[in-house]
Amino acid sequence: MVAMATPETQTQARPATRPARAAGAGAPSTAGAPNPMEKVLVWPYLVRIEFIAALLFLLLLSVMAVFIDAPLAPLANPDVTPNPAKAPWYFLGLQELLLHMDKALAGVIVPGAVLLGLAALPYIDVRRKGTGVWFYSPRGVAITVLSFVYTSIWNIALILIDEYLPVPGEAGAHGIGPIIRYWLHNLQAAGWPLSDQLISVVAGWLVPSFIMLLIPASLVLILRRRWHADTREQAIGLFTFFVASFLVLTIVGTAFRGPGMALMWPWEIPPANH
């Protein structure tokens, strides 16, 4: 968060002839001890950190370009569809979701709800205290770590269950949705008033929605009971839930999906241009 520097912090940082924009990063206080609530000038403190980070990323990308081969694929052939046909890496998380639920839910409703939730955060927490401070409070780091590990375990477990949980009596069928359909079709055959449309809605929409809401809701409950987290700390946990989900789904879709979008180890996946 960017804020106007106060005269006191301007004097501590360097003389200034006009008000300067400042970032909410930590700076040494008058006693010499770090004070994360103190404002410092954007120049040179924040710009210096950003410049060093840019150099480090440039070095990393240069090393990757030297040691990692990334050849161009052959010319596109409209008569040959690649297997698998993967989206760009920034959409692979959504493509992974498409394997586990209704296409409209995974491709439209879920990303739309995530964007609306992120946009609503500044309107939910309007306090100025602690704005721009990394992790907000001493509990912020622990909340972030727990939220990341908790969400990652949930995501990996659900992907494995959906990939390897077999459907009784149906060779090659697997996953939570097909099992729900199998049970509901059995109830339909037993005389229950269940239409095919209702079965599709329950298996493709209601069950995935319930699971996706269960994870963040249980996470918030844990944060409240474990740390008595306030609104901002809960927002940190929910944002970490989004980041962890995005990373796990993107990594799985990028490195662990082979022909037919089957789950396999990266070294078992044949090259895309072969």
XYZ file of N, CA and C in Angstrom:
822
model
N 0.855 -1.179 0.000
C 0.000 0.000 0.000
C 0.886 1.223 0.000
N 0.608 2.207 -0.820
C 1.406 3.425 -0.930
C 0.717 4.524 -0.151
N 1.485 5.276 0.653
C 0.925 6.342 1.468
C 1.873 7.523 1.464
N 1.390 8.681 1.929
C 2.220 9.873 2.006
C 3.116 9.780 3.217
N 4.369 10.120 3.053
C 5.318 10.079 4.159
C 5.081 11.260 5.085
N 5.244 11.047 6.378
C 5.089 12.100 7.360
C 6.370 12.899 7.461
N 6.338 14.116 7.992
C 7.563 14.908 8.125
C 8.613 14.211 8.970
N 8.173 13.467 10.025
C 9.156 12.793 10.867
C 9.932 11.755 10.080
N 9.229 10.918 9.282
C 9.913 9.881 8.525
C 10.752 10.465 7.415
N 10.324 11.616 6.858
C 11.160 12.268 5.853
C 12.486 12.712 6.461
N 12.420 13.214 7.693
C 13.643 13.662 8.350
C 14.559 12.489 8.652
N 13.964 11.339 9.059
C 14.768 10.173 9.373
C 15.373 9.565 8.127
N 14.653 9.587 7.015
C 15.144 8.924 5.807
C 16.172 9.803 5.088
N 15.790 11.009 4.678
C 16.715 11.943 4.042
C 15.997 13.276 3.916
N 16.688 14.366 3.817
C 16.004 15.654 3.664
C 15.199 15.681 2.373
N 14.050 16.280 2.431
C 13.189 16.377 1.259
C 12.594 17.772 1.210
N 12.485 18.316 0.024
C 11.951 19.659 -0.156
C 10.480 19.646 -0.480
N 9.940 18.476 -0.773
C 8.516 18.390 -1.083
C 8.014 17.037 -0.611
N 6.699 16.897 -0.388
C 6.160 15.611 0.065
C 6.464 14.519 -0.942
N 6.826 13.366 -0.454
C 7.155 12.226 -1.313
C 6.220 11.080 -1.014
N 6.043 10.268 -2.013
C 5.232 9.075 -1.834
C 6.058 8.039 -1.089
N 5.406 7.306 -0.181
C 6.145 6.356 0.648
C 5.431 5.036 0.668
N 6.188 3.976 0.924
C 5.629 2.623 0.980
C 5.597 2.167 2.419
N 4.675 1.283 2.737
C 4.542 0.778 4.089
C 5.511 -0.328 4.378
N 6.792 -0.117 4.162
C 7.800 -1.107 4.482
C 8.468 -0.736 5.786
N 9.160 -1.683 6.395
C 9.815 -1.444 7.662
C 11.043 -0.573 7.489
N 11.346 0.267 8.485
C 12.527 1.115 8.474
C 13.041 1.247 9.884
N 14.345 1.508 10.066
C 14.872 1.664 11.411
C 14.215 2.842 12.110
N 13.835 2.647 13.355
C 13.270 3.732 14.140
C 14.382 4.578 14.711
N 14.023 5.618 15.491
C 15.025 6.506 16.062
C 15.943 5.768 17.013
N 15.448 4.689 17.621
C 16.271 3.914 18.548
C 17.136 2.909 17.829
N 16.999 2.767 16.519
C 17.811 1.832 15.754
C 17.180 0.470 15.578
N 16.019 0.205 16.191
C 15.355 -1.089 16.056
C 14.339 -1.026 14.929
N 14.162 -2.108 14.143
C 13.176 -2.101 13.053
C 11.765 -1.891 13.584
N 11.032 -1.090 12.886
C 9.651 -0.811 13.245
C 8.790 -1.003 12.011
N 8.066 -2.128 11.901
C 7.292 -2.397 10.675
C 6.150 -1.428 10.445
N 5.741 -0.670 11.456
C 4.639 0.275 11.297
C 5.107 1.638 10.814
N 6.423 1.850 10.697
C 6.954 3.142 10.298
C 6.990 3.266 8.781
N 6.696 4.432 8.261
C 6.694 4.685 6.824
C 8.078 5.125 6.363
N 8.466 4.697 5.181
C 9.737 5.102 4.602
C 9.492 5.573 3.176
N 10.458 6.270 2.620
C 10.316 6.821 1.286
C 10.450 5.730 0.228
N 9.676 5.900 -0.849
C 9.783 4.970 -1.968
C 11.183 5.009 -2.561
N 11.702 6.231 -2.744
C 13.079 6.377 -3.241
C 13.974 6.804 -2.078
N 15.035 6.066 -1.801
C 15.602 4.955 -2.598
C 15.253 3.570 -2.088
N 14.501 3.460 -0.962
C 14.390 2.186 -0.266
C 13.593 1.152 -1.066
N 12.369 1.469 -1.459
C 11.556 0.504 -2.196
C 12.118 0.261 -3.590
N 12.514 1.324 -4.291
C 13.048 1.179 -5.651
C 14.311 0.323 -5.645
N 15.130 0.473 -4.617
C 16.353 -0.322 -4.526
C 16.024 -1.806 -4.404
N 15.032 -2.140 -3.580
C 14.631 -3.545 -3.434
C 14.058 -4.083 -4.740
N 13.222 -3.290 -5.402
C 12.645 -3.735 -6.661
C 13.715 -3.929 -7.730
N 14.728 -3.068 -7.748
C 15.813 -3.201 -8.727
C 16.615 -4.476 -8.485
N 16.909 -4.768 -7.233
C 17.630 -6.006 -6.911
C 16.798 -7.228 -7.288
N 15.488 -7.193 -7.009
C 14.622 -8.305 -7.377
C 14.579 -8.493 -8.890
N 14.541 -7.396 -9.645
C 14.543 -7.503 -11.109
C 15.839 -8.133 -11.617
N 16.973 -7.765 -11.010
C 18.246 -8.366 -11.414
C 18.280 -9.862 -11.114
N 17.744 -10.243 -9.949
C 17.730 -11.662 -9.596
C 16.857 -12.468 -10.557
N 15.687 -11.925 -10.923
C 14.834 -12.627 -11.873
C 15.482 -12.695 -13.251
N 16.155 -11.631 -13.660
C 16.864 -11.656 -14.931
C 17.956 -12.723 -14.929
N 18.690 -12.845 -13.826
C 19.716 -13.876 -13.706
C 19.096 -15.271 -13.757
N 17.978 -15.460 -13.048
C 17.312 -16.761 -13.045
C 16.841 -17.141 -14.442
N 16.211 -16.213 -15.148
C 15.732 -16.498 -16.496
C 16.897 -16.773 -17.457
N 18.007 -16.077 -17.261
C 19.172 -16.315 -18.119
C 19.735 -17.714 -17.891
N 19.815 -18.138 -16.636
C 20.305 -19.484 -16.332
C 19.362 -20.540 -16.900
N 18.046 -20.321 -16.772
C 17.082 -21.265 -17.335
C 17.216 -21.344 -18.854
N 17.452 -20.204 -19.504
C 17.593 -20.201 -20.962
C 18.824 -20.973 -21.416
N 19.867 -21.000 -20.569
C 21.097 -21.705 -20.938
C 20.960 -23.212 -20.756
N 20.316 -23.636 -19.670
C 20.328 -25.055 -19.310
C 19.041 -25.799 -19.662
N 17.960 -25.102 -19.954
C 16.684 -25.762 -20.253
C 16.365 -25.562 -21.721
N 16.233 -26.670 -22.441
C 15.944 -26.613 -23.869
C 14.458 -26.360 -24.084
N 14.136 -25.395 -24.906
C 12.740 -25.066 -25.205
C 12.587 -24.897 -26.709
N 12.669 -25.989 -27.467
C 12.605 -25.874 -28.929
C 11.206 -25.526 -29.404
N 11.137 -24.935 -30.575
C 9.848 -24.644 -31.182
C 9.208 -25.934 -31.672
N 7.912 -26.013 -31.553
C 7.188 -27.174 -32.052
C 7.094 -27.098 -33.578
N 6.791 -28.208 -34.235
C 6.638 -28.158 -35.690
C 5.448 -27.305 -36.089
N 5.352 -27.006 -37.379
C 4.237 -26.210 -37.876
C 2.911 -26.887 -37.553
N 1.911 -26.051 -37.277
C 0.596 -26.580 -36.919
C 0.001 -27.372 -38.069
N -0.570 -28.496 -37.738
C -1.223 -29.358 -38.718
C -2.687 -29.497 -38.326
N -3.607 -28.948 -39.092
C -5.030 -29.026 -38.708
C -5.573 -30.439 -38.711
N -4.869 -31.382 -39.323
C -5.339 -32.763 -39.350
C -4.842 -33.574 -38.160
N -3.946 -33.003 -37.357
C -3.372 -33.725 -36.221
C -3.572 -32.894 -34.958
N -4.321 -33.434 -34.015
C -4.545 -32.760 -32.739
C -3.530 -33.266 -31.721
N -2.787 -32.368 -31.074
C -1.817 -32.829 -30.076
C -2.509 -33.509 -28.901
N -1.823 -34.459 -28.321
C -2.367 -35.206 -27.187
C -1.363 -35.165 -26.037
N -1.676 -34.405 -24.979
C -2.907 -33.634 -24.768
C -2.802 -32.226 -25.349
N -3.946 -31.624 -25.630
C -3.994 -30.230 -26.072
C -4.124 -29.362 -24.826
N -3.004 -28.746 -24.436
C -2.978 -27.971 -23.198
C -3.083 -26.482 -23.482
N -3.712 -25.793 -22.561
C -3.819 -24.337 -22.629
C -2.479 -23.716 -22.239
N -2.308 -22.411 -22.439
C -1.118 -21.739 -21.907
C -1.020 -21.955 -20.398
N 0.196 -21.849 -19.857
C 0.428 -22.233 -18.472
C -0.457 -21.459 -17.502
N -0.765 -20.188 -17.810
C -1.559 -19.399 -16.870
C -3.029 -19.810 -16.867
N -3.447 -20.661 -17.818
C -4.807 -21.189 -17.822
C -4.856 -22.666 -17.446
N -3.710 -23.267 -17.157
C -3.701 -24.698 -16.871
C -4.409 -25.030 -15.562
N -4.436 -24.093 -14.615
C -5.207 -24.327 -13.396
C -6.690 -24.477 -13.692
N -7.211 -23.614 -14.569
C -8.611 -23.743 -14.971
C -8.838 -25.010 -15.784
N -7.872 -25.367 -16.646
C -8.018 -26.593 -17.418
C -8.036 -27.807 -16.495
N -7.264 -27.749 -15.422
C -7.292 -28.845 -14.446
C -8.662 -28.938 -13.789
N -9.260 -27.780 -13.480
C -10.599 -27.791 -12.882
C -11.636 -28.409 -13.820
N -11.452 -28.198 -15.132
C -12.412 -28.728 -16.104
C -12.502 -30.243 -16.048
N -11.446 -30.900 -15.544
C -11.456 -32.364 -15.464
C -12.310 -32.877 -14.317
N -12.681 -31.999 -13.392
C -13.277 -32.471 -12.148
C -14.709 -32.009 -11.913
N -15.244 -31.154 -12.780
C -16.592 -30.643 -12.537
C -17.196 -30.135 -13.838
N -18.416 -29.617 -13.750
C -19.095 -29.086 -14.923
C -18.266 -27.973 -15.559
N -18.265 -27.925 -16.883
C -17.410 -26.981 -17.610
C -17.788 -25.535 -17.339
N -19.086 -25.244 -17.250
C -19.499 -23.866 -16.970
C -19.098 -23.454 -15.558
N -19.211 -24.379 -14.614
C -18.821 -24.080 -13.240
C -17.325 -23.821 -13.143
N -16.508 -24.673 -13.777
C -15.053 -24.546 -13.681
C -14.516 -23.396 -14.516
N -15.129 -23.124 -15.659
C -14.572 -22.131 -16.572
C -15.132 -20.738 -16.426
N -16.300 -20.599 -15.795
C -16.935 -19.282 -15.702
C -17.246 -18.903 -14.248
N -17.989 -19.764 -13.549
C -18.465 -19.418 -12.213
C -17.315 -19.299 -11.216
N -16.433 -20.303 -11.183
C -15.345 -20.308 -10.193
C -14.381 -19.136 -10.400
N -13.826 -18.930 -11.615
C -12.926 -17.770 -11.760
C -13.630 -16.445 -11.540
N -14.898 -16.348 -11.945
C -15.635 -15.113 -11.691
C -15.823 -14.851 -10.208
N -16.147 -15.897 -9.437
C -16.315 -15.739 -7.997
C -14.997 -15.371 -7.325
N -13.882 -15.953 -7.793
C -12.568 -15.622 -7.225
C -12.225 -14.163 -7.473
N -12.435 -13.683 -8.686
C -12.140 -12.287 -9.001
C -13.018 -11.330 -8.199
N -14.286 -11.662 -8.051
C -15.171 -10.817 -7.250
C -14.741 -10.807 -5.784
N -14.332 -11.984 -5.281
C -13.876 -12.049 -3.897
C -12.630 -11.221 -3.653
N -11.670 -11.298 -4.565
C -10.452 -10.500 -4.424
C -10.761 -9.007 -4.529
N -11.674 -8.641 -5.437
C -12.033 -7.231 -5.584
C -12.785 -6.706 -4.364
N -13.466 -7.589 -3.635
C -14.254 -7.152 -2.484
C -13.424 -6.984 -1.219
N -12.197 -7.522 -1.190
C -11.389 -7.463 0.033
C -11.192 -6.035 0.552
N -10.853 -5.052 -0.305
C -10.661 -3.696 0.237
C -11.922 -3.083 0.826
N -13.098 -3.569 0.427
C -14.346 -3.034 0.949
C -14.793 -3.762 2.216
N -14.233 -4.943 2.451
C -14.566 -5.687 3.666
C -13.728 -5.207 4.847
N -12.452 -4.982 4.603
C -11.537 -4.508 5.645
C -11.089 -3.096 5.280
N -11.639 -2.101 5.974
C -11.360 -0.701 5.636
C -10.454 -0.039 6.668
N -9.893 -0.802 7.588
C -9.017 -0.204 8.599
C -7.693 0.245 7.977
N -7.151 1.334 8.495
C -5.874 1.839 8.007
C -4.699 1.293 8.805
N -4.943 0.862 10.018
C -3.856 0.364 10.850
C -3.261 -0.909 10.241
N -1.959 -0.927 10.075
C -1.282 -2.096 9.531
C -1.342 -2.213 8.027
N -1.911 -1.218 7.342
C -2.010 -1.284 5.888
C -0.622 -1.258 5.256
N -0.374 -2.187 4.343
C 0.904 -2.240 3.655
C 1.985 -2.990 4.397
N 1.689 -3.508 5.587
C 2.679 -4.255 6.363
C 2.582 -5.727 5.988
N 3.712 -6.317 5.635
C 3.724 -7.727 5.255
C 3.185 -8.580 6.401
N 2.195 -9.443 6.075
C 1.599 -10.404 7.005
C 0.847 -9.733 8.149
N 0.836 -8.405 8.208
C -0.032 -7.610 9.075
C 0.291 -7.721 10.564
N 0.512 -8.916 11.092
C 0.729 -9.115 12.519
C 1.710 -10.266 12.723
N 2.233 -10.431 13.945
C 3.135 -11.571 14.184
C 2.505 -12.919 13.877
N 1.173 -12.996 13.929
C 0.510 -14.259 13.600
C 0.343 -14.470 12.106
N 0.624 -13.425 11.320
C 0.378 -13.504 9.885
C 1.197 -14.576 9.192
N 2.473 -14.719 9.574
C 3.318 -15.734 8.938
C 2.797 -17.130 9.240
N 2.474 -17.395 10.501
C 1.953 -18.721 10.866
C 0.631 -19.006 10.156
N -0.225 -17.993 10.046
C -1.499 -18.168 9.347
C -1.265 -18.473 7.877
N -0.321 -17.777 7.259
C -0.015 -18.013 5.846
C 0.520 -19.423 5.621
N 1.450 -19.858 6.456
C 2.036 -21.197 6.303
C 0.971 -22.270 6.490
N 0.169 -22.150 7.552
C -0.881 -23.141 7.790
C -1.875 -23.167 6.644
N -2.300 -21.995 6.168
C -3.284 -21.929 5.084
C -2.730 -22.560 3.813
N -1.451 -22.306 3.516
C -0.849 -22.862 2.309
C -0.752 -24.380 2.396
N -0.269 -24.899 3.507
C -0.121 -26.356 3.657
C -1.498 -27.027 3.676
N -2.435 -26.463 4.420
C -3.779 -27.034 4.530
C -4.459 -27.101 3.170
N -4.396 -25.998 2.414
C -5.028 -25.964 1.095
C -4.342 -26.911 0.122
N -3.021 -26.974 0.150
C -2.278 -27.843 -0.767
C -2.624 -29.308 -0.515
N -2.711 -29.705 0.749
C -3.062 -31.097 1.066
C -4.452 -31.421 0.543
N -5.400 -30.514 0.755
C -6.758 -30.721 0.251
C -6.763 -30.884 -1.271
N -6.081 -29.981 -1.971
C -6.078 -30.031 -3.428
C -5.443 -31.311 -3.956
N -4.296 -31.679 -3.427
C -3.611 -32.891 -3.894
C -4.452 -34.124 -3.591
N -5.041 -34.181 -2.401
C -5.868 -35.333 -2.045
C -7.076 -35.462 -2.964
N -7.743 -34.364 -3.266
C -8.920 -34.416 -4.139
C -8.540 -34.806 -5.560
N -7.391 -34.312 -6.054
C -6.951 -34.698 -7.398
C -6.678 -36.195 -7.461
N -5.997 -36.736 -6.450
C -5.690 -38.174 -6.435
C -6.962 -39.004 -6.308
N -7.885 -38.571 -5.461
C -9.147 -39.305 -5.314
C -9.915 -39.308 -6.623
N -9.982 -38.142 -7.270
C -10.731 -38.048 -8.516
C -10.067 -38.825 -9.648
N -8.768 -39.072 -9.537
C -8.048 -39.779 -10.588
C -8.084 -41.288 -10.406
N -8.081 -41.761 -9.161
C -7.878 -43.183 -8.916
C -9.046 -43.878 -8.208
N -10.058 -43.127 -7.751
C -11.191 -43.767 -7.088
C -12.078 -44.425 -8.138
N -12.153 -45.772 -8.154
C -12.902 -46.443 -9.230
C -14.409 -46.411 -8.999
N -15.130 -46.452 -10.102
C -16.588 -46.545 -10.052
C -16.968 -48.016 -10.102
N -17.763 -48.507 -9.156
C -18.115 -49.929 -9.140
C -18.819 -50.366 -10.424
N -18.332 -51.445 -10.999
C -18.983 -52.037 -12.155
C -18.757 -51.324 -13.467
N -17.929 -50.285 -13.512
C -17.665 -49.556 -14.746
C -16.159 -49.504 -14.983
N -15.681 -50.316 -15.893
C -14.255 -50.392 -16.163
C -13.745 -49.068 -16.726
N -12.665 -48.569 -16.148
C -12.057 -47.330 -16.622
C -12.677 -46.063 -16.083
N -13.824 -46.142 -15.433
C -14.474 -44.959 -14.874
C -13.932 -44.698 -13.469
N -13.730 -43.445 -13.153
C -13.178 -43.090 -11.846
C -13.570 -41.658 -11.527
N -13.490 -41.328 -10.256
C -13.740 -39.957 -9.850
C -14.949 -39.803 -8.946
N -14.995 -38.660 -8.262
C -16.087 -38.394 -7.318
C -17.401 -38.197 -8.052
N -17.381 -37.403 -9.131
C -18.612 -37.147 -9.873
C -19.232 -38.408 -10.454
N -18.458 -39.251 -11.160
C -19.035 -40.500 -11.674
C -19.583 -41.412 -10.591
N -18.951 -41.442 -9.416
C -19.471 -42.281 -8.327
C -20.803 -41.728 -7.826
N -20.899 -40.403 -7.715
C -22.167 -39.801 -7.307
C -23.261 -40.147 -8.325
N -22.920 -40.052 -9.613
C -23.896 -40.412 -10.651
C -24.289 -41.880 -10.545
N -23.302 -42.743 -10.256
C -23.577 -44.187 -10.133
C -24.565 -44.442 -9.002
N -24.351 -43.836 -7.856
C -25.256 -44.037 -6.730
C -26.646 -43.472 -7.018
N -26.694 -42.287 -7.622
C -27.994 -41.676 -7.898
C -28.760 -42.445 -8.971
N -28.042 -42.987 -9.961
C -28.722 -43.810 -10.969
C -29.270 -45.087 -10.345
N -28.561 -45.639 -9.369
C -29.077 -46.815 -8.669
C -30.348 -46.467 -7.892
N -30.359 -45.316 -7.250
C -31.568 -44.880 -6.556
C -32.698 -44.620 -7.542
N -32.347 -44.061 -8.717
C -33.363 -43.842 -9.748
C -33.956 -45.161 -10.215
N -33.093 -46.174 -10.385
C -33.577 -47.482 -10.808
C -34.418 -48.153 -9.730
N -34.175 -47.772 -8.467
C -34.940 -48.355 -7.366
C -36.286 -47.673 -7.170
N -36.586 -46.678 -7.982
C -37.884 -46.033 -7.905
C -37.885 -44.636 -7.347
N -36.741 -44.114 -7.000
C -36.689 -42.752 -6.494
C -36.989 -41.771 -7.632
N -37.698 -40.664 -7.340
C -38.048 -39.701 -8.402
C -36.872 -38.773 -8.734
N -35.857 -39.328 -9.382
C -34.673 -38.562 -9.752
C -34.559 -38.507 -11.264
N -34.602 -37.303 -11.808
C -34.445 -37.148 -13.249
C -32.959 -37.125 -13.607
N -32.671 -37.382 -14.876
C -31.284 -37.334 -15.334
C -30.701 -35.932 -15.187
N -31.519 -34.908 -15.395
C -31.042 -33.541 -15.245
C -30.675 -33.237 -13.793
N -31.497 -33.716 -12.862
C -31.198 -33.507 -11.446
C -29.912 -34.219 -11.053
N -29.713 -35.420 -11.571
C -28.487 -36.168 -11.274
C -27.265 -35.420 -11.790
N -27.356 -34.855 -12.990
C -26.236 -34.090 -13.548
C -25.942 -32.842 -12.722
N -26.994 -32.172 -12.252
C -26.799 -30.971 -11.436
C -26.126 -31.319 -10.105
N -26.570 -32.395 -9.482
C -25.999 -32.780 -8.191
C -24.536 -33.191 -8.342
N -24.248 -34.044 -9.337
C -22.891 -34.561 -9.504
C -21.939 -33.527 -10.088
N -22.423 -32.696 -10.999
C -21.541 -31.753 -11.681
C -21.479 -30.372 -11.074
N -22.511 -30.008 -10.271
C -22.556 -28.654 -9.718
C -22.561 -28.623 -8.191
N -23.517 -29.316 -7.578
C -23.701 -29.185 -6.131
C -22.549 -29.792 -5.345
N -22.165 -31.010 -5.674
C -21.082 -31.665 -4.927
C -19.758 -30.925 -5.086
N -19.311 -30.572 -6.318
C -18.068 -29.790 -6.423
C -18.145 -28.438 -5.712
N -19.306 -27.765 -5.798
C -19.444 -26.471 -5.121
C -19.334 -26.637 -3.610
N -19.950 -27.683 -3.088
C -19.874 -27.936 -1.647
C -18.428 -28.165 -1.210
N -17.683 -28.951 -1.976
C -16.290 -29.238 -1.617
C -15.447 -27.970 -1.700
N -15.643 -27.170 -2.759
C -14.855 -25.950 -2.907
C -15.167 -24.928 -1.815
N -16.386 -24.897 -1.309
C -16.733 -23.995 -0.220
C -16.312 -24.557 1.132
N -16.261 -25.894 1.230
C -15.881 -26.522 2.493
C -14.444 -26.194 2.881
N -13.544 -26.178 1.903
C -12.124 -25.961 2.209
C -11.887 -24.572 2.809
N -12.286 -23.479 2.152
C -12.046 -22.163 2.778
C -12.859 -21.957 4.047
N -14.078 -22.494 4.100
C -14.891 -22.315 5.309
C -14.244 -23.010 6.508
N -13.769 -24.227 6.310
C -13.089 -24.929 7.404
C -11.780 -24.244 7.764
N -11.096 -23.660 6.775
C -9.857 -22.936 7.052
C -10.133 -21.724 7.936
N -11.159 -20.958 7.612
C -11.513 -19.803 8.442
C -11.874 -20.243 9.853
N -12.595 -21.343 9.980
C -12.962 -21.851 11.306
C -11.715 -22.222 12.105
N -10.738 -22.849 11.450
C -9.493 -23.207 12.131
C -8.749 -21.958 12.587
N -8.680 -20.948 11.716
C -7.978 -19.717 12.077
C -8.658 -19.015 13.241
N -9.973 -19.041 13.277
C -10.680 -18.412 14.385
C -10.439 -19.146 15.694
N -10.475 -20.458 15.665
C -10.320 -21.245 16.886
C -8.863 -21.279 17.344
N -7.922 -21.309 16.398
C -6.508 -21.451 16.771
C -5.892 -20.115 17.164
N -6.169 -19.057 16.406
C -5.523 -17.773 16.649
C -6.508 -16.637 16.946
N -7.805 -16.921 17.004
C -8.805 -15.863 17.157
C -8.565 -14.775 16.104
N -8.395 -15.217 14.852
C -8.020 -14.323 13.758
C -9.095 -13.272 13.534
N -8.648 -12.035 13.308
C -9.589 -10.974 12.979
C -9.872 -10.986 11.478
N -10.593 -9.970 11.002
C -11.020 -9.957 9.601
C -9.838 -9.960 8.645
N -8.818 -9.160 8.933
C -7.686 -9.087 8.028
C -6.880 -10.378 8.029
N -6.717 -10.992 9.165
C -5.987 -12.259 9.228
C -6.756 -13.371 8.522
N -8.074 -13.342 8.603
C -8.871 -14.293 7.835
C -8.721 -14.035 6.336
N -8.645 -12.762 5.957
C -8.436 -12.429 4.540
C -7.076 -12.935 4.068
N -6.058 -12.855 4.927
C -4.746 -13.400 4.575
C -4.853 -14.896 4.330
N -5.583 -15.600 5.199
C -5.766 -17.032 5.020
C -6.503 -17.369 3.739
N -7.554 -16.615 3.415
C -8.318 -16.884 2.201
C -7.508 -16.551 0.947
N -6.724 -15.468 0.989
C -5.884 -15.151 -0.160
C -4.821 -16.237 -0.350
N -4.269 -16.742 0.747
C -3.307 -17.842 0.654
C -3.974 -19.099 0.104
N -5.228 -19.318 0.449
C -5.991 -20.438 -0.124
C -6.057 -20.317 -1.641
N -6.315 -19.109 -2.140
C -6.365 -18.900 -3.581
C -4.994 -19.129 -4.223
N -3.934 -18.580 -3.621
C -2.588 -18.732 -4.190
C -2.176 -20.201 -4.200
N -2.400 -20.911 -3.098
C -2.016 -22.322 -3.020
C -2.789 -23.155 -4.037
N -4.086 -22.893 -4.177
C -4.890 -23.635 -5.155
C -4.393 -23.383 -6.569
N -4.106 -22.115 -6.878
C -3.610 -21.781 -8.212
C -2.285 -22.488 -8.496
N -1.361 -22.476 -7.534
C -0.061 -23.097 -7.744
C -0.177 -24.603 -7.908
N -0.942 -25.256 -7.038
C -1.068 -26.712 -7.105
C -1.718 -27.143 -8.417
N -2.818 -26.500 -8.783
C -3.513 -26.874 -10.017
C -2.651 -26.594 -11.244
N -1.912 -25.482 -11.231
C -1.054 -25.156 -12.369
C 0.097 -26.146 -12.492
N 0.724 -26.490 -11.384
C 1.842 -27.447 -11.416
C 1.366 -28.813 -11.871
N 0.233 -29.264 -11.357
C -0.294 -30.572 -11.768
C -0.639 -30.558 -13.251
N -1.323 -29.509 -13.714
C -1.683 -29.439 -15.123
C -0.493 -29.309 -16.039
N 0.583 -28.687 -15.568
C 1.761 -28.478 -16.400
C 2.648 -29.713 -16.458
N 2.965 -30.272 -15.298
C 4.019 -31.295 -15.212
C 3.512 -32.705 -14.996
N 2.241 -32.892 -14.649
C 1.778 -34.226 -14.275
C 0.600 -34.716 -15.112
N 0.304 -34.050 -16.212
C -0.775 -34.493 -17.092
C -0.182 -34.878 -18.437
N -0.374 -36.159 -18.803
C 0.152 -36.664 -20.053
C -0.936 -36.901 -21.073
N -0.724 -37.815 -22.023
C -1.720 -38.103 -23.057
C -3.078 -38.450 -22.454
N -4.107 -37.873 -23.059
C -5.451 -38.080 -22.526
C -5.683 -37.386 -21.207
N -4.785 -36.457 -20.812
C -4.828 -35.757 -19.524
C -4.781 -36.736 -18.359
N -4.109 -37.868 -18.578
C -3.934 -38.840 -17.503
C -2.862 -38.348 -16.544
N -3.032 -38.672 -15.272
C -2.068 -38.279 -14.259
C -0.879 -39.228 -14.299
N 0.328 -38.672 -14.457
C 1.536 -39.483 -14.511
C 2.728 -38.644 -14.091
N 3.858 -39.326 -13.865
C 5.073 -38.623 -13.486
C 5.616 -37.830 -14.677
N 6.311 -36.720 -14.409
C 6.797 -35.883 -15.527
C 7.708 -36.627 -16.493
N 8.571 -37.546 -15.977
C 9.483 -38.251 -16.876
C 8.793 -39.326 -17.703
N 7.515 -39.619 -17.416
C 6.769 -40.589 -18.215
C 6.019 -39.922 -19.368
N 5.936 -38.594 -19.363
C 5.184 -37.873 -20.384
C 6.038 -37.765 -21.639
N 5.560 -38.240 -22.788
C 6.352 -38.117 -24.024
C 6.449 -36.673 -24.470
N 7.496 -36.302 -25.201
C 7.614 -34.926 -25.710
C 6.418 -34.535 -26.546
N 6.055 -33.281 -26.479
C 4.848 -32.811 -27.165
C 4.988 -32.851 -28.672
N 6.233 -32.744 -29.197
C 6.410 -32.696 -30.654
C 6.790 -34.060 -31.227
N 6.485 -35.138 -30.485
C 6.756 -36.481 -30.987
C 5.444 -37.258 -31.109
